[in-house]
Coordinates of C-alpha atoms and ligand atoms in Angstrom, one line a residue:
M1 CA -57.1 -97.2 -7.0
K2 CA -57.1 -94.3 -9.6
K3 CA -59.0 -92.1 -7.2
T4 CA -56.4 -92.6 -4.4
S5 CA -53.5 -91.7 -6.6
R6 CA -55.3 -88.5 -7.7
L7 CA -55.6 -87.5 -4.0
W8 CA -52.0 -88.4 -3.1
L9 CA -50.3 -86.4 -5.9
P10 CA -51.3 -82.9 -4.7
M11 CA -50.4 -84.0 -1.1
I12 CA -46.9 -85.0 -2.1
V13 CA -46.4 -81.8 -4.0
L14 CA -47.6 -79.8 -1.0
L15 CA -45.2 -81.7 1.3
M16 CA -42.3 -81.1 -1.1
N17 CA -43.1 -77.4 -1.2
I18 CA -43.4 -77.2 2.6
S19 CA -39.9 -78.7 3.0
L20 CA -38.4 -76.6 0.3
L21 CA -39.8 -73.4 1.9
G22 CA -38.6 -74.5 5.3
I23 CA -42.2 -74.8 6.5
A24 CA -41.4 -78.2 8.0
Q25 CA -42.7 -78.2 11.6
N26 CA -39.7 -77.3 13.8
K27 CA -40.5 -76.9 17.4
I28 CA -38.6 -75.4 20.3
I29 CA -39.9 -76.1 23.8
I30 CA -38.5 -73.6 26.4
H31 CA -38.9 -74.5 30.0
A32 CA -39.3 -71.0 31.4
D33 CA -40.7 -72.6 34.6
Q34 CA -37.4 -74.5 35.3
P35 CA -34.6 -71.9 35.3
G36 CA -31.2 -73.5 35.6
S37 CA -27.7 -72.2 36.3
K38 CA -26.6 -68.6 35.8
I39 CA -25.0 -68.0 32.5
D40 CA -21.8 -66.5 33.8
K41 CA -21.2 -63.2 31.9
A42 CA -17.6 -64.4 31.6
I43 CA -18.9 -66.8 28.9
Y44 CA -18.9 -63.6 26.7
G45 CA -15.2 -63.0 27.4
Q46 CA -12.5 -61.9 24.9
F47 CA -8.8 -62.8 24.4
A48 CA -6.2 -60.2 23.6
E49 CA -2.7 -61.4 22.9
H50 CA 0.5 -59.6 21.9
L51 CA 0.1 -61.0 18.4
G52 CA 0.0 -59.0 15.1
H53 CA -2.1 -55.9 15.5
C54 CA -4.3 -57.0 18.4
I55 CA -2.6 -54.9 21.0
Y56 CA -0.5 -52.5 19.0
G57 CA -2.6 -50.7 16.4
G58 CA -5.8 -52.4 17.6
I59 CA -6.1 -51.4 21.2
Y60 CA -3.1 -49.2 21.8
V61 CA -1.6 -46.6 19.5
G62 CA 0.4 -44.6 22.0
E63 CA -0.4 -41.1 23.3
K64 CA 1.4 -39.3 20.5
S65 CA -0.6 -41.0 17.7
D66 CA -2.8 -38.9 15.5
I67 CA -5.5 -41.6 15.9
P68 CA -7.8 -40.2 18.5
N69 CA -6.9 -41.8 21.8
T70 CA -7.0 -41.5 25.6
Y71 CA -3.8 -42.4 27.3
G72 CA -2.9 -44.2 24.0
F73 CA -6.0 -46.4 23.8
R74 CA -8.0 -45.9 20.6
L75 CA -11.2 -44.0 21.3
D76 CA -13.2 -45.7 18.5
V77 CA -12.3 -49.2 19.7
V78 CA -12.9 -48.3 23.4
G79 CA -16.4 -47.0 22.4
A80 CA -17.2 -50.1 20.4
L81 CA -16.1 -52.5 23.1
K82 CA -18.1 -50.6 25.8
E83 CA -21.2 -51.0 23.7
L84 CA -20.5 -54.7 23.4
K85 CA -20.4 -55.0 27.2
V86 CA -17.2 -57.0 27.2
P87 CA -17.2 -58.7 30.6
L88 CA -13.7 -60.1 30.6
V89 CA -10.4 -59.9 28.7
R90 CA -7.7 -62.6 28.8
W91 CA -4.0 -61.4 28.4
P92 CA -1.1 -61.4 27.5
G93 CA -1.4 -64.7 25.6
G94 CA -1.7 -67.4 24.3
C95 CA 1.7 -68.7 23.4
F96 CA 3.1 -65.2 24.1
A97 CA 2.3 -65.6 27.8
D98 CA 4.9 -68.3 28.3
T99 CA 7.7 -66.0 26.9
Y100 CA 6.5 -62.9 28.8
H101 CA 8.5 -61.5 31.8
W102 CA 6.2 -59.0 33.3
K103 CA 8.9 -56.8 34.8
D104 CA 9.9 -55.9 31.2
G105 CA 6.5 -54.1 30.9
I106 CA 6.5 -51.8 33.9
G107 CA 8.1 -48.5 34.8
P108 CA 9.0 -45.5 32.5
K109 CA 8.4 -46.6 28.9
A110 CA 11.8 -45.3 27.8
D111 CA 13.5 -47.7 30.3
R112 CA 11.5 -50.8 29.2
S113 CA 13.5 -53.4 27.5
S114 CA 12.5 -54.7 24.0
I115 CA 12.2 -58.4 23.4
I116 CA 11.6 -60.6 20.3
N117 CA 8.1 -62.0 19.9
V118 CA 9.3 -65.5 19.0
H119 CA 5.9 -67.0 18.3
W120 CA 4.4 -64.3 16.3
G121 CA 6.4 -63.1 13.4
G122 CA 9.7 -62.6 15.3
V123 CA 8.9 -58.9 15.6
T124 CA 10.3 -56.5 18.2
E125 CA 8.0 -56.1 21.2
D126 CA 8.9 -52.8 22.9
N127 CA 6.8 -53.6 26.0
S128 CA 5.0 -50.2 25.9
F129 CA 1.8 -52.0 26.7
G130 CA 2.4 -53.8 30.0
T131 CA 0.6 -54.6 33.2
H132 CA -0.5 -51.0 34.0
E133 CA -1.7 -50.4 30.5
F134 CA -3.7 -53.7 30.4
L135 CA -5.4 -53.1 33.7
N136 CA -6.2 -49.5 33.0
F137 CA -7.6 -50.5 29.6
C138 CA -9.9 -53.1 31.4
E139 CA -11.0 -50.4 33.8
L140 CA -11.8 -48.1 30.8
I141 CA -14.0 -50.6 29.0
G142 CA -15.5 -52.0 32.3
A143 CA -14.2 -55.6 31.8
D144 CA -12.6 -58.0 34.4
P145 CA -9.0 -58.8 33.7
Y146 CA -7.8 -62.4 33.4
I147 CA -4.0 -62.8 33.5
C148 CA -2.1 -65.8 32.2
L149 CA 1.2 -66.4 34.1
N150 CA 4.4 -67.6 32.5
V151 CA 5.0 -71.2 33.4
G152 CA 6.9 -72.3 30.2
S153 CA 9.9 -70.0 30.7
G154 CA 9.2 -68.3 34.0
T155 CA 9.5 -69.1 37.6
V156 CA 7.2 -69.6 40.5
Q157 CA 8.8 -66.6 42.2
E158 CA 8.1 -64.4 39.2
A159 CA 4.5 -65.4 39.1
A160 CA 4.0 -64.9 42.9
D161 CA 5.6 -61.4 42.6
W162 CA 3.3 -60.5 39.8
I163 CA 0.2 -61.4 41.8
E164 CA 1.5 -59.5 44.8
Y165 CA 2.4 -56.4 42.7
V166 CA -1.1 -56.3 41.2
T167 CA -3.3 -57.3 44.1
S168 CA -1.7 -56.6 47.4
S169 CA -2.6 -53.6 49.6
N170 CA 0.1 -54.4 52.2
E171 CA 3.6 -53.0 52.2
S172 CA 6.2 -55.1 50.4
P173 CA 9.0 -54.6 47.8
M174 CA 6.4 -55.4 45.1
T175 CA 3.8 -53.0 46.2
K176 CA 6.4 -50.3 46.8
L177 CA 7.4 -50.8 43.2
R178 CA 3.8 -50.5 42.0
K179 CA 3.4 -47.3 43.9
K180 CA 6.6 -45.9 42.5
N181 CA 5.2 -46.7 39.0
G182 CA 2.2 -44.6 39.7
R183 CA -0.5 -46.9 41.0
E184 CA -1.3 -46.4 44.7
K185 CA -4.2 -48.8 45.1
P186 CA -4.1 -52.5 44.1
W187 CA -6.2 -53.7 41.2
N188 CA -8.9 -56.3 41.7
V189 CA -7.8 -59.2 39.5
K190 CA -9.6 -62.4 40.2
Y191 CA -8.7 -64.6 37.3
W192 CA -5.1 -66.0 37.0
S193 CA -4.0 -69.1 35.1
A194 CA -0.8 -71.0 35.4
G195 CA 0.5 -71.2 31.8
N196 CA -1.1 -71.6 28.5
E197 CA -1.2 -74.7 26.3
T198 CA 1.4 -76.4 28.5
W199 CA 0.9 -79.5 26.2
G200 CA 2.3 -77.4 23.3
C201 CA 3.8 -73.9 23.0
G202 CA 3.7 -73.5 26.8
G203 CA 6.3 -76.2 27.4
N204 CA 5.4 -79.4 25.6
M205 CA 4.7 -81.1 28.9
R206 CA 3.1 -84.4 29.8
P207 CA -0.1 -84.1 31.8
E208 CA 1.5 -85.8 34.9
Y209 CA 4.4 -83.4 34.8
Y210 CA 2.2 -80.4 34.4
A211 CA -0.2 -81.5 37.1
D212 CA 2.6 -81.5 39.6
L213 CA 4.0 -78.2 38.3
Y214 CA 0.5 -76.7 38.5
R215 CA 0.2 -77.8 42.1
Q216 CA 3.5 -76.0 42.8
Y217 CA 2.4 -72.7 41.1
A218 CA -1.1 -72.9 42.7
S219 CA 0.6 -73.1 46.1
Y220 CA 2.1 -69.6 45.5
M221 CA -0.8 -68.0 43.7
R222 CA -2.0 -66.2 46.8
A223 CA -4.5 -63.3 47.0
P224 CA -7.9 -63.1 48.7
G225 CA -10.7 -64.3 46.4
I226 CA -8.3 -65.4 43.6
Y227 CA -9.7 -67.8 40.9
K228 CA -6.9 -70.2 40.0
I229 CA -7.0 -71.7 36.5
A230 CA -5.1 -74.8 35.2
S231 CA -4.0 -75.1 31.6
G232 CA -6.4 -77.6 30.1
A233 CA -6.8 -79.9 27.2
N234 CA -6.3 -79.5 23.5
A235 CA -9.6 -80.4 21.9
D236 CA -10.3 -84.1 22.5
D237 CA -7.3 -84.9 24.6
Y238 CA -9.5 -86.5 27.3
N239 CA -6.5 -88.0 29.0
W240 CA -5.2 -84.5 29.8
M241 CA -8.4 -83.7 31.6
E242 CA -8.5 -87.0 33.4
V243 CA -5.0 -86.6 34.8
L244 CA -5.4 -83.0 35.8
M245 CA -8.7 -83.6 37.5
R246 CA -7.3 -86.7 39.2
D247 CA -4.1 -85.1 40.5
A248 CA -4.8 -81.4 40.9
R249 CA -8.6 -80.7 41.2
G250 CA -8.4 -79.6 44.8
M251 CA -6.1 -76.7 43.9
M252 CA -8.0 -75.2 41.0
N253 CA -11.2 -73.2 40.5
G254 CA -11.2 -73.7 36.7
I255 CA -9.5 -75.6 33.9
S256 CA -9.3 -74.5 30.3
L257 CA -10.2 -76.1 27.0
H258 CA -9.0 -74.9 23.6
Y259 CA -10.7 -75.8 20.4
Y260 CA -10.6 -73.9 17.1
T261 CA -12.9 -74.5 14.0
V262 CA -10.6 -75.2 11.1
A263 CA -12.6 -75.6 8.0
G264 CA -9.8 -77.2 6.0
D265 CA -6.8 -78.8 7.7
W266 CA -4.0 -77.1 9.7
N267 CA -1.7 -76.9 6.6
K268 CA -4.4 -75.4 4.4
K269 CA -7.1 -73.9 6.5
G270 CA -8.9 -72.1 3.6
S271 CA -9.8 -68.5 2.9
A272 CA -11.9 -66.5 5.3
T273 CA -14.1 -65.1 2.5
Q274 CA -13.6 -67.2 -0.6
F275 CA -15.5 -70.4 0.0
D276 CA -18.5 -72.4 -1.3
E277 CA -21.5 -74.1 0.3
N278 CA -19.6 -77.3 0.9
V279 CA -17.0 -75.5 3.0
W280 CA -19.8 -73.6 4.8
F281 CA -21.3 -77.0 5.7
T282 CA -17.9 -78.4 6.9
T283 CA -17.4 -75.3 9.0
M284 CA -20.8 -75.8 10.7
Q285 CA -20.1 -79.5 11.2
K286 CA -16.7 -78.9 12.8
T287 CA -18.1 -76.1 15.0
L288 CA -20.8 -78.5 16.3
K289 CA -17.9 -80.7 17.6
M290 CA -17.8 -78.2 20.5
E291 CA -20.9 -79.8 21.9
E292 CA -19.2 -83.2 22.0
L293 CA -16.1 -81.8 23.5
V294 CA -17.9 -79.9 26.3
T295 CA -20.1 -82.9 27.0
K296 CA -17.2 -85.4 27.2
H297 CA -14.9 -83.2 29.2
S298 CA -17.8 -82.4 31.6
A299 CA -18.4 -86.1 32.1
I300 CA -14.8 -86.6 33.2
M301 CA -15.1 -83.5 35.5
D302 CA -18.3 -84.9 37.0
K303 CA -16.5 -88.1 38.0
Y304 CA -14.0 -86.2 40.1
D305 CA -16.1 -83.1 41.0
P306 CA -19.8 -84.1 41.1
S307 CA -20.7 -80.8 42.9
K308 CA -19.4 -78.9 39.9
N309 CA -17.0 -76.7 41.9
V310 CA -14.4 -76.5 39.1
G311 CA -15.4 -74.5 36.0
L312 CA -14.7 -75.6 32.4
L313 CA -13.3 -72.5 30.7
V314 CA -13.1 -72.5 26.9
D315 CA -10.5 -69.8 26.9
E316 CA -9.7 -70.1 23.2
W317 CA -12.1 -70.8 20.5
G318 CA -13.2 -69.5 17.1
N319 CA -12.6 -69.8 13.3
W320 CA -9.0 -70.1 12.2
F321 CA -8.5 -69.5 8.4
D322 CA -5.5 -68.7 6.2
V323 CA -4.2 -65.2 6.7
E324 CA -5.4 -62.5 4.2
P325 CA -3.2 -62.5 1.1
G326 CA -0.2 -60.1 1.5
T327 CA -0.3 -60.0 5.3
N328 CA 2.4 -61.2 7.7
P329 CA 1.7 -65.0 8.2
G330 CA 2.7 -64.6 11.8
F331 CA 0.0 -62.0 12.5
L332 CA -3.0 -64.2 11.9
F333 CA -5.1 -61.5 10.3
Q334 CA -8.2 -62.8 8.7
Q335 CA -11.5 -61.3 7.5
N336 CA -14.8 -62.2 9.1
S337 CA -17.9 -63.1 7.2
L338 CA -21.5 -64.2 7.8
R339 CA -20.1 -67.6 8.3
D340 CA -18.2 -66.3 11.4
A341 CA -21.4 -64.9 12.8
M342 CA -23.0 -68.3 12.5
V343 CA -20.0 -70.0 14.2
A344 CA -20.1 -67.5 17.0
G345 CA -23.8 -68.0 17.5
I346 CA -23.5 -71.8 17.6
N347 CA -20.6 -71.9 20.0
L348 CA -22.3 -69.4 22.4
N349 CA -25.5 -71.4 22.3
I350 CA -23.5 -74.5 23.3
F351 CA -21.8 -72.7 26.2
N352 CA -25.2 -71.2 27.4
N353 CA -26.7 -74.7 27.4
H354 CA -23.8 -76.0 29.4
A355 CA -23.8 -73.1 31.9
D356 CA -23.8 -75.5 34.8
R357 CA -20.1 -76.4 34.0
V358 CA -18.9 -73.9 31.4
R359 CA -18.2 -70.7 33.4
M360 CA -16.1 -68.7 30.9
S361 CA -15.1 -68.6 27.3
N362 CA -12.7 -66.3 25.4
I363 CA -13.1 -66.0 21.7
A364 CA -9.8 -65.7 19.9
Q365 CA -9.2 -62.9 19.5
M366 CA -10.7 -59.4 20.2
I367 CA -9.1 -57.3 17.5
N368 CA -7.3 -58.0 14.2
V369 CA -6.4 -61.6 15.0
L370 CA -8.4 -64.7 14.0
Q371 CA -12.1 -64.4 14.6
S372 CA -12.2 -60.8 15.7
M373 CA -14.9 -58.4 16.9
I374 CA -13.1 -55.5 15.3
L375 CA -10.7 -54.9 12.5
T376 CA -8.6 -51.7 12.2
K377 CA -6.4 -50.2 9.5
D378 CA -4.7 -47.0 10.5
K379 CA -7.5 -44.6 11.5
E380 CA -10.3 -46.9 10.1
M381 CA -12.3 -49.4 12.1
V382 CA -14.7 -52.2 11.0
L383 CA -17.2 -54.0 13.2
T384 CA -17.3 -57.6 12.1
P385 CA -20.4 -59.9 11.8
T386 CA -19.0 -61.6 15.0
Y387 CA -19.2 -58.3 16.8
Y388 CA -22.9 -58.1 16.0
V389 CA -23.6 -61.6 17.3
F390 CA -21.8 -60.8 20.6
K391 CA -23.9 -57.6 20.8
M392 CA -27.1 -59.6 20.2
Y393 CA -26.2 -62.3 22.7
N394 CA -25.2 -60.0 25.5
V395 CA -28.8 -60.3 26.9
H396 CA -27.7 -63.7 28.2
Q397 CA -25.0 -62.3 30.4
D398 CA -25.7 -63.3 34.0
A399 CA -29.2 -64.4 33.1
K400 CA -30.6 -67.8 34.2
M401 CA -30.2 -70.5 31.5
L402 CA -33.6 -72.1 30.5
P403 CA -33.6 -75.8 29.4
I404 CA -34.8 -76.2 25.9
E405 CA -35.8 -79.1 23.6
I406 CA -35.2 -78.6 19.9
K407 CA -37.1 -80.7 17.4
C408 CA -35.8 -79.8 14.0
G409 CA -35.1 -81.0 10.5
K410 CA -31.7 -81.7 9.1
Y411 CA -29.4 -79.7 6.9
T412 CA -27.8 -82.2 4.5
S413 CA -24.8 -82.0 2.3
G414 CA -24.0 -85.2 0.3
A415 CA -24.0 -88.1 2.7
N416 CA -23.7 -85.8 5.8
S417 CA -26.4 -84.3 7.9
I418 CA -26.5 -81.9 10.8
D419 CA -29.3 -80.3 12.8
A420 CA -30.5 -77.2 10.9
I421 CA -31.1 -75.3 14.1
S422 CA -29.0 -74.4 17.1
A423 CA -30.6 -72.5 20.0
S424 CA -30.3 -71.5 23.6
A425 CA -32.6 -69.6 26.0
S426 CA -32.3 -67.6 29.2
V427 CA -34.4 -65.4 31.5
K428 CA -33.5 -62.1 33.2
D429 CA -35.8 -59.5 34.7
G430 CA -38.8 -61.4 33.5
I431 CA -37.7 -61.3 29.9
V432 CA -37.1 -64.6 28.1
S433 CA -34.4 -64.4 25.4
V434 CA -34.0 -67.1 22.8
T435 CA -31.1 -67.1 20.3
I436 CA -31.5 -69.2 17.2
C437 CA -29.1 -70.0 14.4
N438 CA -30.4 -71.3 11.1
L439 CA -27.4 -73.2 9.7
N440 CA -29.1 -73.9 6.4
P441 CA -27.9 -71.3 3.9
V442 CA -30.7 -71.9 1.4
N443 CA -33.9 -72.8 3.3
S444 CA -35.7 -70.8 6.0
Q445 CA -37.0 -72.6 9.0
A446 CA -40.5 -72.2 10.4
I447 CA -40.4 -72.7 14.1
S448 CA -43.1 -72.8 16.8
F449 CA -41.9 -71.8 20.2
D450 CA -43.7 -73.3 23.2
V451 CA -42.6 -71.3 26.2
Q452 CA -43.8 -73.2 29.2
G453 CA -44.4 -71.2 32.3
L454 CA -44.7 -67.8 30.6
K455 CA -47.9 -66.1 29.4
T456 CA -46.4 -64.3 26.5
A457 CA -47.8 -60.9 25.7
T458 CA -45.1 -59.2 23.6
V459 CA -42.5 -60.4 21.1
T460 CA -39.6 -58.5 19.8
G461 CA -36.5 -59.6 17.9
K462 CA -33.1 -58.8 16.2
I463 CA -31.4 -60.5 13.3
V464 CA -27.9 -60.8 11.8
T465 CA -27.9 -62.0 8.2
A466 CA -26.9 -61.0 4.7
N467 CA -27.6 -61.9 1.1
K468 CA -24.5 -64.1 0.7
I469 CA -22.8 -66.7 2.9
N470 CA -19.5 -64.9 2.5
A471 CA -20.7 -61.4 2.9
F472 CA -18.3 -59.3 5.1
N473 CA -17.7 -55.8 6.2
D474 CA -14.8 -54.0 4.7
F475 CA -12.9 -50.7 5.2
G476 CA -14.4 -47.7 3.5
K477 CA -17.5 -49.7 2.4
K478 CA -21.1 -49.8 3.6
E479 CA -21.6 -52.7 6.0
E480 CA -22.9 -55.9 4.3
V481 CA -23.6 -57.6 7.6
T482 CA -25.2 -55.9 10.5
M483 CA -27.9 -56.3 13.2
T484 CA -31.4 -55.1 12.4
D485 CA -34.9 -55.6 13.9
F486 CA -36.6 -58.9 13.4
N487 CA -40.4 -58.5 13.1
N488 CA -41.2 -62.0 11.9
A489 CA -42.2 -63.6 15.2
K490 CA -45.9 -63.6 16.0
L491 CA -48.1 -64.7 18.9
N492 CA -50.3 -67.6 17.9
K493 CA -52.7 -69.2 20.5
G494 CA -50.3 -69.1 23.4
M495 CA -47.3 -70.1 21.2
V496 CA -44.9 -68.0 19.2
D497 CA -44.4 -68.7 15.5
A498 CA -41.5 -67.4 13.6
T499 CA -39.8 -68.1 10.2
I500 CA -36.1 -67.9 10.7
P501 CA -34.5 -66.9 7.4
A502 CA -31.7 -69.0 5.8
K503 CA -28.2 -68.4 7.1
S504 CA -29.3 -66.1 10.0
V505 CA -28.7 -65.6 13.7
V506 CA -31.8 -64.3 15.4
L507 CA -32.8 -63.1 18.9
I508 CA -36.4 -63.4 20.0
Q509 CA -37.4 -61.8 23.3
L510 CA -40.7 -62.6 25.0
K511 CA -42.4 -61.2 28.0
Ligands
AHR601 O1 -4.8 -67.6 19.4 C1 -3.6 -67.9 18.8 C2 -2.8 -69.0 19.4 O2 -3.5 -70.2 19.4 C3 -2.5 -68.8 20.9 O3 -1.4 -68.0 21.1 C4 -2.3 -70.2 21.4 O4 -2.6 -70.4 22.7 C5 -3.1 -71.1 20.4 O5 -2.4 -72.2 19.9

């Protein structure tokens, strides 16, 4: 009896150490021999609304600005976005879209009428950035444009005219107007949606009413190869999805879904940078809700569309915190910390893993608004932790998704537990890319990767992490969060072993 307890004691101590150090045996099985759907590059899309300093100051400063620009577009921002390989930009909103009358934003700038941006701070919108500027900007950064039509306060005729103005190569009053405004050839714009959040700021409609209205708009959304998008559900409003799929599925190519991670509640969302580990945990937990939303909405879509013709497009997502102290509450300007990097990584893993149904996503928003890639202040520009995660993950764009099985330990806070690891994998040009998030801010995770169907010869990696959960990049300071090489993954008897540091987002590439 005595002898047994002497043997058990060191064993228990060893096991405790193992779990404290994160050496618990996590395993990720990657089925490289069973490539699945293409991860549409549009999953890495962005959203740019006429809100705060996303467009004005962020993208566009005007040709007369002393901030270096080309045709009014900031050169530093254009360069950073090109490096990110942004595949798609959604515009002009958001809530702004259902107040926007596109003819206000064409023609000589001096003749364009100003309007009030009723949703976002009541500021004057001078319409100096309109259709031509948006589409030229997309051409400049090499992204596909995605235009949201005005359903809430517009007309079917106005929407049809806009599509004709932009896409037609035939002669018509609209194409004559386009040519008069300096653009001879049409633009190639594939993605068009009929309204935004039509259950809320886009008209406060009931799903039955919007389904009929959508059918009407869709009847006049005409252009070769056009991809028609219906305004979809708010988070877990499954009835909205049910009604739209039941009544309008034959007339749409995609339907949207909006879900934001709000760490607190909508009245007190919490600071973007001042938070503790409890709030970190809640943020992770609320982000993981995206898995449930995508799964349940997909199940409804499967019922009506088993061949998966209609895409689920998460065209607004990301962290929504309180605005930075001293900034206009209507401008939604928030900082961006390592926590945002983690939230980006988790969401993108979820979308990759559901690539059979999720065909697009647009983080809100690209610059200076909510969970941004880039922050600007006059001439200065900051690349956020989220920027680096998008840069890391762009290897998945248009790659084939690989099914994975994750066997991992839990990250526990009080009575609540979540999986400590989130991951997704893809293959392109013979290279298997695995992206992994370690949600645990204290313990590292030792993981063995079993890549079935690949004889791995080389392993390389990248990492985004920092020494604090709330580390962030600020103007005029050295970056606290960036992307560096990750050399911690090693080949081991046909498997790959890696220790993923606490609170990190990691890319491992195998070939
Ligand atoms: O992204 C900010 C706003 O959030 C959008 O304008 C709206 O669609 C959503 O409610």
